[in-house]
Amino acid sequence: MPHPSVPRIGRTVAGLTAVAACSAGLLAAPGPASATPDPARAPGAPRSGTYPNLAPRPPMGWNNWSYYMCDLDEKTVLDNARALVRTGLAGKGYRTVTVDDCWMSRQRGAEGQLLADRTRFPHGMAYLGRQLHRMGLEFGIYTDVGTHTCEKFPGSLGHFRQDAEQFARWKVDYVKADGCNVPVAPGHTKEETFRDLYGRMSRALHATGRPMTFSVSAPAYFQFDGDSVWHRVIGWSAEVGNLWRGGRDVALQKNTPAAKWSSIVYNFRYNSRLAGLQRPGRWNDPDFLLAGASGLTRQEMQSQMSLWAVMAAPLISSTDVGNLPPAAREVLGNERIIAVDQDALGVQGRVVAQDDGSAVLSKPLKNGDRAVALFNTGATPRTLSVTAGRAGLPEAGSYRLHDLVTGRRTHAERTIEAREVPPHGTVLYRVTPD
């Protein structure tokens, strides 16, 4: 008897448009409770004997899914890779190029091996990897721990060792493993099944001897199973991999700008509550950056980039890099903001103040500074502020504020303030005690 498939969280974004009108109140809407502040005490917190730490900083790169979905081929991937190099984005850290679902043939080969779709990828995946490596980039690939991928291509269940060894032969650097179509055997729970399958994939990748960063999608399938289960799944995901998708996919290129903005706010809202379950080298992943020809405003693109950086989230663009509007290129390429995301301390910023239409986050940085983001989710301009003490800053006579978007430098005494933050806008300061 066939087992029912498990739909990929967020692949279907129906209803997001309806939510868009309520974006100002999303932060206050019912949702998962905050994670335990101390990751060492959180349920399922990472223990010794974990997957090798192959991502000491949040991964950065490009993935086709949100923009192209299954409309991809060798030329599309390589054109975007060349554009990463040409635009200078690769030099700023966007170096891992990941091919998502739909790259495979519908059937495995005679010896059970995965086969590239020869119409889409006529030279095969090893060739694709070689071309990326020649550009100084890294090669990422997609699989699924179930019987089939989300788009019904062959999954890795029953072939974990074989697939891992094949990825290693192809010189893959990054593996993203989804969790669609996972059959749950009688007498076993959904969580037990997911943990077993992701554990097998993790061990198979490690056994190849090739360092392959492992992106785990398991938590996305437990977001609505209750916080205790969800947080526990995040805990063991940090044992078997380097980063994990926590919830819904961000919206697709075909969705309206309003739906895209709603999905960005939704993903920010759930991810901002998981800071206690992240640690340096093990990253919460709220999904792709949508900056590009997406219909989003400059303020909306900038907000996503700034918030993802403060949350120490992976910065993985999903767009047509060769046709980036100037504003999107500036947003993605802002080195001051990238530096906040890639800060060596590796701490996810926390919400220190919020109301129905705003949130303030603070992130400690290695040199003793703080990154403070003031986010206006509402439809009208607002002045937002937070006291230095509440932002976690030490007492000082004054504080130097560096606006990481405009480059403007100012001073403050006891209050970090941003005047007239535009609708859907975020002001991101780097704050230094005097």
Short mmCIF file of N, CA and C in Angstrom, two decimals, residues 109-236:
data_model
loop_
_atom_site.label_atom_id
_atom_site.label_comp_id
_atom_site.label_asym_id
_atom_site.label_seq_id
_atom_site.Cartn_x
_atom_site.Cartn_y
_atom_site.Cartn_z
N GLY A 109 19.36 4.79 -12.45
CA GLY A 109 20.03 3.99 -13.45
C GLY A 109 19.98 2.50 -13.15
N ALA A 110 20.58 1.71 -14.03
CA ALA A 110 20.52 0.25 -13.91
C ALA A 110 21.14 -0.25 -12.62
N GLU A 111 22.12 0.49 -12.07
CA GLU A 111 22.77 0.10 -10.83
C GLU A 111 22.23 0.86 -9.63
N GLY A 112 21.09 1.51 -9.81
CA GLY A 112 20.45 2.22 -8.71
C GLY A 112 20.94 3.63 -8.50
N GLN A 113 21.80 4.13 -9.37
CA GLN A 113 22.39 5.44 -9.18
C GLN A 113 21.45 6.57 -9.66
N LEU A 114 21.60 7.74 -9.05
CA LEU A 114 20.88 8.91 -9.52
C LEU A 114 21.45 9.34 -10.87
N LEU A 115 20.56 9.77 -11.75
CA LEU A 115 20.96 10.24 -13.07
C LEU A 115 20.49 11.67 -13.26
N ALA A 116 21.34 12.50 -13.82
CA ALA A 116 20.91 13.85 -14.18
C ALA A 116 19.97 13.79 -15.37
N ASP A 117 19.01 14.68 -15.42
CA ASP A 117 18.15 14.82 -16.59
C ASP A 117 19.02 15.34 -17.73
N ARG A 118 19.24 14.51 -18.73
CA ARG A 118 20.19 14.85 -19.79
C ARG A 118 19.67 15.93 -20.73
N THR A 119 18.37 16.19 -20.71
CA THR A 119 17.86 17.31 -21.49
C THR A 119 18.22 18.63 -20.81
N ARG A 120 18.04 18.64 -19.49
CA ARG A 120 18.35 19.86 -18.72
C ARG A 120 19.85 20.01 -18.49
N PHE A 121 20.52 18.92 -18.20
CA PHE A 121 21.95 18.95 -17.85
C PHE A 121 22.70 17.98 -18.77
N PRO A 122 22.90 18.37 -20.02
CA PRO A 122 23.44 17.44 -21.01
C PRO A 122 24.85 16.94 -20.70
N HIS A 123 25.61 17.69 -19.92
CA HIS A 123 26.98 17.27 -19.61
C HIS A 123 27.08 16.58 -18.25
N GLY A 124 25.97 16.48 -17.53
CA GLY A 124 25.97 15.80 -16.25
C GLY A 124 26.37 16.70 -15.09
N MET A 125 26.24 16.17 -13.88
CA MET A 125 26.46 16.97 -12.68
C MET A 125 27.93 17.10 -12.31
N ALA A 126 28.74 16.10 -12.63
CA ALA A 126 30.17 16.25 -12.35
C ALA A 126 30.74 17.41 -13.17
N TYR A 127 30.30 17.52 -14.41
CA TYR A 127 30.72 18.65 -15.27
C TYR A 127 30.28 19.97 -14.66
N LEU A 128 29.03 20.03 -14.20
CA LEU A 128 28.52 21.27 -13.61
C LEU A 128 29.39 21.67 -12.41
N GLY A 129 29.71 20.70 -11.57
CA GLY A 129 30.56 20.98 -10.43
C GLY A 129 31.93 21.49 -10.84
N ARG A 130 32.51 20.89 -11.87
CA ARG A 130 33.83 21.33 -12.34
C ARG A 130 33.79 22.77 -12.82
N GLN A 131 32.73 23.12 -13.54
CA GLN A 131 32.61 24.50 -14.03
C GLN A 131 32.48 25.48 -12.87
N LEU A 132 31.71 25.13 -11.87
CA LEU A 132 31.56 26.01 -10.72
C LEU A 132 32.88 26.16 -9.98
N HIS A 133 33.58 25.07 -9.78
CA HIS A 133 34.86 25.11 -9.08
C HIS A 133 35.88 25.96 -9.85
N ARG A 134 35.84 25.90 -11.17
CA ARG A 134 36.77 26.72 -11.97
C ARG A 134 36.50 28.20 -11.79
N MET A 135 35.28 28.56 -11.44
CA MET A 135 34.94 29.96 -11.18
C MET A 135 35.25 30.36 -9.74
N GLY A 136 35.76 29.42 -8.95
CA GLY A 136 36.02 29.72 -7.54
C GLY A 136 34.78 29.60 -6.67
N LEU A 137 33.76 28.90 -7.18
CA LEU A 137 32.50 28.73 -6.46
C LEU A 137 32.41 27.32 -5.90
N GLU A 138 31.39 27.10 -5.07
CA GLU A 138 31.13 25.78 -4.51
C GLU A 138 29.85 25.21 -5.10
N PHE A 139 29.76 23.90 -5.10
CA PHE A 139 28.68 23.17 -5.77
C PHE A 139 27.73 22.57 -4.74
N GLY A 140 26.47 23.00 -4.79
CA GLY A 140 25.45 22.46 -3.91
C GLY A 140 24.41 21.67 -4.69
N ILE A 141 23.86 20.64 -4.06
CA ILE A 141 22.88 19.78 -4.74
C ILE A 141 21.77 19.42 -3.77
N TYR A 142 20.63 19.03 -4.33
CA TYR A 142 19.41 18.75 -3.57
C TYR A 142 19.08 17.26 -3.63
N THR A 143 18.59 16.75 -2.50
CA THR A 143 18.01 15.41 -2.47
C THR A 143 16.88 15.42 -1.46
N ASP A 144 16.34 14.25 -1.18
CA ASP A 144 15.24 14.11 -0.22
C ASP A 144 15.46 12.79 0.52
N VAL A 145 15.19 12.79 1.83
CA VAL A 145 15.39 11.55 2.59
C VAL A 145 14.22 10.59 2.45
N GLY A 146 13.17 10.98 1.74
CA GLY A 146 12.02 10.11 1.53
C GLY A 146 12.13 9.28 0.26
N THR A 147 11.01 8.70 -0.13
CA THR A 147 10.99 7.86 -1.33
C THR A 147 11.13 8.69 -2.60
N HIS A 148 10.61 9.92 -2.56
CA HIS A 148 10.67 10.82 -3.70
C HIS A 148 10.90 12.24 -3.21
N THR A 149 11.40 13.08 -4.09
CA THR A 149 11.51 14.50 -3.76
C THR A 149 10.11 15.12 -3.78
N CYS A 150 10.05 16.40 -3.44
CA CYS A 150 8.75 17.07 -3.43
C CYS A 150 8.11 17.11 -4.81
N GLU A 151 8.94 17.13 -5.84
CA GLU A 151 8.40 17.15 -7.21
C GLU A 151 8.40 15.77 -7.84
N LYS A 152 8.49 14.72 -6.99
CA LYS A 152 8.31 13.32 -7.41
C LYS A 152 9.47 12.74 -8.20
N PHE A 153 10.67 13.26 -7.99
CA PHE A 153 11.87 12.63 -8.52
C PHE A 153 12.40 11.65 -7.47
N PRO A 154 13.34 10.78 -7.83
CA PRO A 154 13.78 9.76 -6.88
C PRO A 154 14.37 10.35 -5.60
N GLY A 155 13.90 9.86 -4.45
CA GLY A 155 14.47 10.24 -3.17
C GLY A 155 15.62 9.32 -2.79
N SER A 156 16.26 9.65 -1.66
CA SER A 156 17.44 8.88 -1.24
C SER A 156 17.12 7.72 -0.31
N LEU A 157 15.87 7.57 0.10
CA LEU A 157 15.52 6.47 1.01
C LEU A 157 15.92 5.14 0.37
N GLY A 158 16.71 4.35 1.10
CA GLY A 158 17.21 3.09 0.58
C GLY A 158 18.49 3.22 -0.23
N HIS A 159 18.95 4.46 -0.43
CA HIS A 159 20.16 4.70 -1.24
C HIS A 159 21.08 5.72 -0.58
N PHE A 160 21.02 5.85 0.75
CA PHE A 160 21.78 6.92 1.39
C PHE A 160 23.28 6.81 1.09
N ARG A 161 23.85 5.64 1.30
CA ARG A 161 25.28 5.48 1.06
C ARG A 161 25.62 5.68 -0.41
N GLN A 162 24.83 5.10 -1.28
CA GLN A 162 25.09 5.20 -2.71
C GLN A 162 25.04 6.66 -3.17
N ASP A 163 24.02 7.40 -2.72
CA ASP A 163 23.88 8.79 -3.15
C ASP A 163 25.00 9.66 -2.57
N ALA A 164 25.32 9.44 -1.29
CA ALA A 164 26.40 10.22 -0.68
C ALA A 164 27.71 10.01 -1.42
N GLU A 165 28.01 8.75 -1.76
CA GLU A 165 29.26 8.46 -2.48
C GLU A 165 29.24 9.08 -3.88
N GLN A 166 28.06 9.09 -4.49
CA GLN A 166 27.96 9.71 -5.81
C GLN A 166 28.18 11.22 -5.72
N PHE A 167 27.59 11.87 -4.70
CA PHE A 167 27.81 13.30 -4.51
C PHE A 167 29.29 13.58 -4.29
N ALA A 168 29.94 12.73 -3.51
CA ALA A 168 31.37 12.93 -3.26
C ALA A 168 32.17 12.80 -4.56
N ARG A 169 31.82 11.83 -5.41
CA ARG A 169 32.53 11.67 -6.69
C ARG A 169 32.32 12.89 -7.58
N TRP A 170 31.14 13.50 -7.47
CA TRP A 170 30.84 14.70 -8.25
C TRP A 170 31.47 15.96 -7.64
N LYS A 171 32.17 15.80 -6.54
CA LYS A 171 32.82 16.92 -5.84
C LYS A 171 31.81 17.95 -5.34
N VAL A 172 30.69 17.45 -4.83
CA VAL A 172 29.68 18.32 -4.22
C VAL A 172 30.23 18.88 -2.91
N ASP A 173 29.90 20.15 -2.63
CA ASP A 173 30.36 20.82 -1.41
C ASP A 173 29.25 21.04 -0.40
N TYR A 174 27.98 20.93 -0.84
CA TYR A 174 26.85 21.33 -0.01
C TYR A 174 25.66 20.46 -0.41
N VAL A 175 25.02 19.83 0.55
CA VAL A 175 23.86 18.97 0.26
C VAL A 175 22.66 19.49 1.04
N LYS A 176 21.58 19.73 0.32
CA LYS A 176 20.31 20.11 0.94
C LYS A 176 19.37 18.92 0.85
N ALA A 177 18.91 18.42 2.00
CA ALA A 177 18.05 17.24 2.03
C ALA A 177 16.67 17.60 2.53
N ASP A 178 15.68 17.47 1.67
CA ASP A 178 14.29 17.77 2.00
C ASP A 178 13.65 16.57 2.68
N GLY A 179 12.36 16.70 3.04
CA GLY A 179 11.68 15.63 3.77
C GLY A 179 10.29 15.33 3.25
N CYS A 180 10.09 15.45 1.95
CA CYS A 180 8.80 15.07 1.37
C CYS A 180 8.71 13.54 1.24
N ASN A 181 7.48 13.05 1.24
CA ASN A 181 7.24 11.63 0.93
C ASN A 181 8.03 10.69 1.82
N VAL A 182 7.99 10.97 3.12
CA VAL A 182 8.64 10.12 4.12
C VAL A 182 7.60 9.14 4.67
N PRO A 183 7.74 7.84 4.42
CA PRO A 183 6.76 6.88 4.94
C PRO A 183 7.04 6.59 6.42
N VAL A 184 6.02 6.67 7.22
CA VAL A 184 6.14 6.38 8.66
C VAL A 184 5.64 4.96 8.89
N ALA A 185 6.54 4.10 9.34
CA ALA A 185 6.18 2.69 9.53
C ALA A 185 5.29 2.52 10.76
N PRO A 186 4.41 1.53 10.75
CA PRO A 186 3.56 1.27 11.93
C PRO A 186 4.43 1.04 13.17
N GLY A 187 4.00 1.62 14.28
CA GLY A 187 4.73 1.47 15.53
C GLY A 187 5.82 2.50 15.73
N HIS A 188 6.01 3.39 14.75
CA HIS A 188 7.01 4.44 14.86
C HIS A 188 6.35 5.80 14.73
N THR A 189 6.89 6.78 15.41
CA THR A 189 6.35 8.13 15.30
C THR A 189 6.96 8.84 14.10
N LYS A 190 6.31 9.89 13.70
CA LYS A 190 6.84 10.73 12.62
C LYS A 190 8.23 11.25 12.99
N GLU A 191 8.39 11.72 14.23
CA GLU A 191 9.70 12.24 14.62
C GLU A 191 10.77 11.15 14.61
N GLU A 192 10.46 9.98 15.14
CA GLU A 192 11.43 8.89 15.12
C GLU A 192 11.88 8.58 13.70
N THR A 193 10.93 8.59 12.78
CA THR A 193 11.25 8.27 11.39
C THR A 193 12.16 9.32 10.78
N PHE A 194 11.79 10.60 10.96
CA PHE A 194 12.62 11.67 10.40
C PHE A 194 14.01 11.65 11.00
N ARG A 195 14.10 11.44 12.32
CA ARG A 195 15.41 11.44 12.96
C ARG A 195 16.27 10.29 12.43
N ASP A 196 15.67 9.15 12.25
CA ASP A 196 16.41 7.99 11.74
C ASP A 196 16.92 8.25 10.32
N LEU A 197 16.05 8.77 9.44
CA LEU A 197 16.43 8.96 8.05
C LEU A 197 17.48 10.06 7.89
N TYR A 198 17.28 11.17 8.58
CA TYR A 198 18.29 12.23 8.49
C TYR A 198 19.61 11.78 9.12
N GLY A 199 19.53 10.97 10.17
CA GLY A 199 20.75 10.44 10.75
C GLY A 199 21.50 9.55 9.78
N ARG A 200 20.76 8.73 9.04
CA ARG A 200 21.41 7.86 8.06
C ARG A 200 22.07 8.68 6.95
N MET A 201 21.38 9.71 6.48
CA MET A 201 21.96 10.56 5.44
C MET A 201 23.20 11.25 5.97
N SER A 202 23.15 11.75 7.19
CA SER A 202 24.28 12.43 7.81
C SER A 202 25.50 11.51 7.90
N ARG A 203 25.28 10.31 8.40
CA ARG A 203 26.39 9.37 8.54
C ARG A 203 26.97 8.97 7.19
N ALA A 204 26.10 8.84 6.20
CA ALA A 204 26.58 8.47 4.87
C ALA A 204 27.44 9.57 4.27
N LEU A 205 27.02 10.81 4.42
CA LEU A 205 27.82 11.92 3.91
C LEU A 205 29.17 11.98 4.61
N HIS A 206 29.15 11.85 5.94
CA HIS A 206 30.39 11.92 6.71
C HIS A 206 31.34 10.78 6.33
N ALA A 207 30.79 9.61 6.07
CA ALA A 207 31.61 8.43 5.77
C ALA A 207 32.36 8.55 4.45
N THR A 208 31.91 9.44 3.56
CA THR A 208 32.60 9.57 2.27
C THR A 208 33.99 10.19 2.44
N GLY A 209 34.20 10.91 3.53
CA GLY A 209 35.46 11.60 3.72
C GLY A 209 35.54 12.94 3.03
N ARG A 210 34.54 13.28 2.22
CA ARG A 210 34.52 14.60 1.57
C ARG A 210 33.72 15.56 2.43
N PRO A 211 34.25 16.73 2.75
CA PRO A 211 33.47 17.69 3.54
C PRO A 211 32.33 18.29 2.72
N MET A 212 31.10 17.96 3.10
CA MET A 212 29.91 18.48 2.42
C MET A 212 29.00 19.10 3.48
N THR A 213 28.86 20.41 3.43
CA THR A 213 27.94 21.10 4.34
C THR A 213 26.56 20.49 4.18
N PHE A 214 25.89 20.19 5.31
CA PHE A 214 24.62 19.47 5.26
C PHE A 214 23.49 20.37 5.77
N SER A 215 22.55 20.67 4.86
CA SER A 215 21.37 21.47 5.17
C SER A 215 20.18 20.54 5.37
N VAL A 216 19.59 20.59 6.56
CA VAL A 216 18.53 19.68 6.99
C VAL A 216 17.18 20.41 6.94
N SER A 217 16.18 19.78 6.35
CA SER A 217 14.85 20.40 6.27
C SER A 217 13.86 19.86 7.30
N ALA A 218 14.31 18.94 8.17
CA ALA A 218 13.37 18.27 9.08
C ALA A 218 12.50 19.21 9.90
N PRO A 219 13.05 20.27 10.55
CA PRO A 219 12.18 21.08 11.43
C PRO A 219 10.99 21.70 10.71
N ALA A 220 11.13 21.97 9.40
CA ALA A 220 10.02 22.57 8.66
C ALA A 220 8.78 21.69 8.67
N TYR A 221 8.96 20.40 8.86
CA TYR A 221 7.82 19.47 8.87
C TYR A 221 7.23 19.27 10.26
N PHE A 222 7.73 20.03 11.23
CA PHE A 222 7.24 19.90 12.62
C PHE A 222 6.85 21.25 13.21
N GLN A 223 6.81 22.29 12.39
CA GLN A 223 6.54 23.63 12.91
C GLN A 223 5.19 23.70 13.63
N PHE A 224 4.24 22.89 13.20
CA PHE A 224 2.90 22.97 13.76
C PHE A 224 2.56 21.75 14.62
N ASP A 225 3.59 21.05 15.08
CA ASP A 225 3.39 19.87 15.92
C ASP A 225 3.54 20.18 17.41
N GLY A 226 3.62 21.45 17.74
CA GLY A 226 3.82 21.85 19.14
C GLY A 226 5.27 22.23 19.38
N ASP A 227 5.46 23.25 20.20
CA ASP A 227 6.82 23.77 20.40
C ASP A 227 7.78 22.74 20.95
N SER A 228 7.34 21.90 21.88
CA SER A 228 8.28 20.96 22.49
C SER A 228 8.84 20.00 21.45
N VAL A 229 7.97 19.52 20.55
CA VAL A 229 8.43 18.61 19.49
C VAL A 229 9.29 19.38 18.49
N TRP A 230 8.82 20.53 18.06
CA TRP A 230 9.53 21.34 17.07
C TRP A 230 10.94 21.68 17.55
N HIS A 231 11.04 22.15 18.78
CA HIS A 231 12.35 22.51 19.31
C HIS A 231 13.24 21.28 19.47
N ARG A 232 12.66 20.15 19.83
CA ARG A 232 13.45 18.93 19.95
C ARG A 232 14.01 18.52 18.59
N VAL A 233 13.19 18.65 17.54
CA VAL A 233 13.65 18.31 16.19
C VAL A 233 14.78 19.25 15.77
N ILE A 234 14.66 20.54 16.09
CA ILE A 234 15.75 21.46 15.81
C ILE A 234 17.01 21.02 16.55
N GLY A 235 16.86 20.56 17.79
CA GLY A 235 18.00 20.11 18.56
C GLY A 235 18.75 18.99 17.89
N TRP A 236 18.04 17.94 17.44
CA TRP A 236 18.78 16.84 16.80
C TRP A 236 19.18 17.18 15.36
#
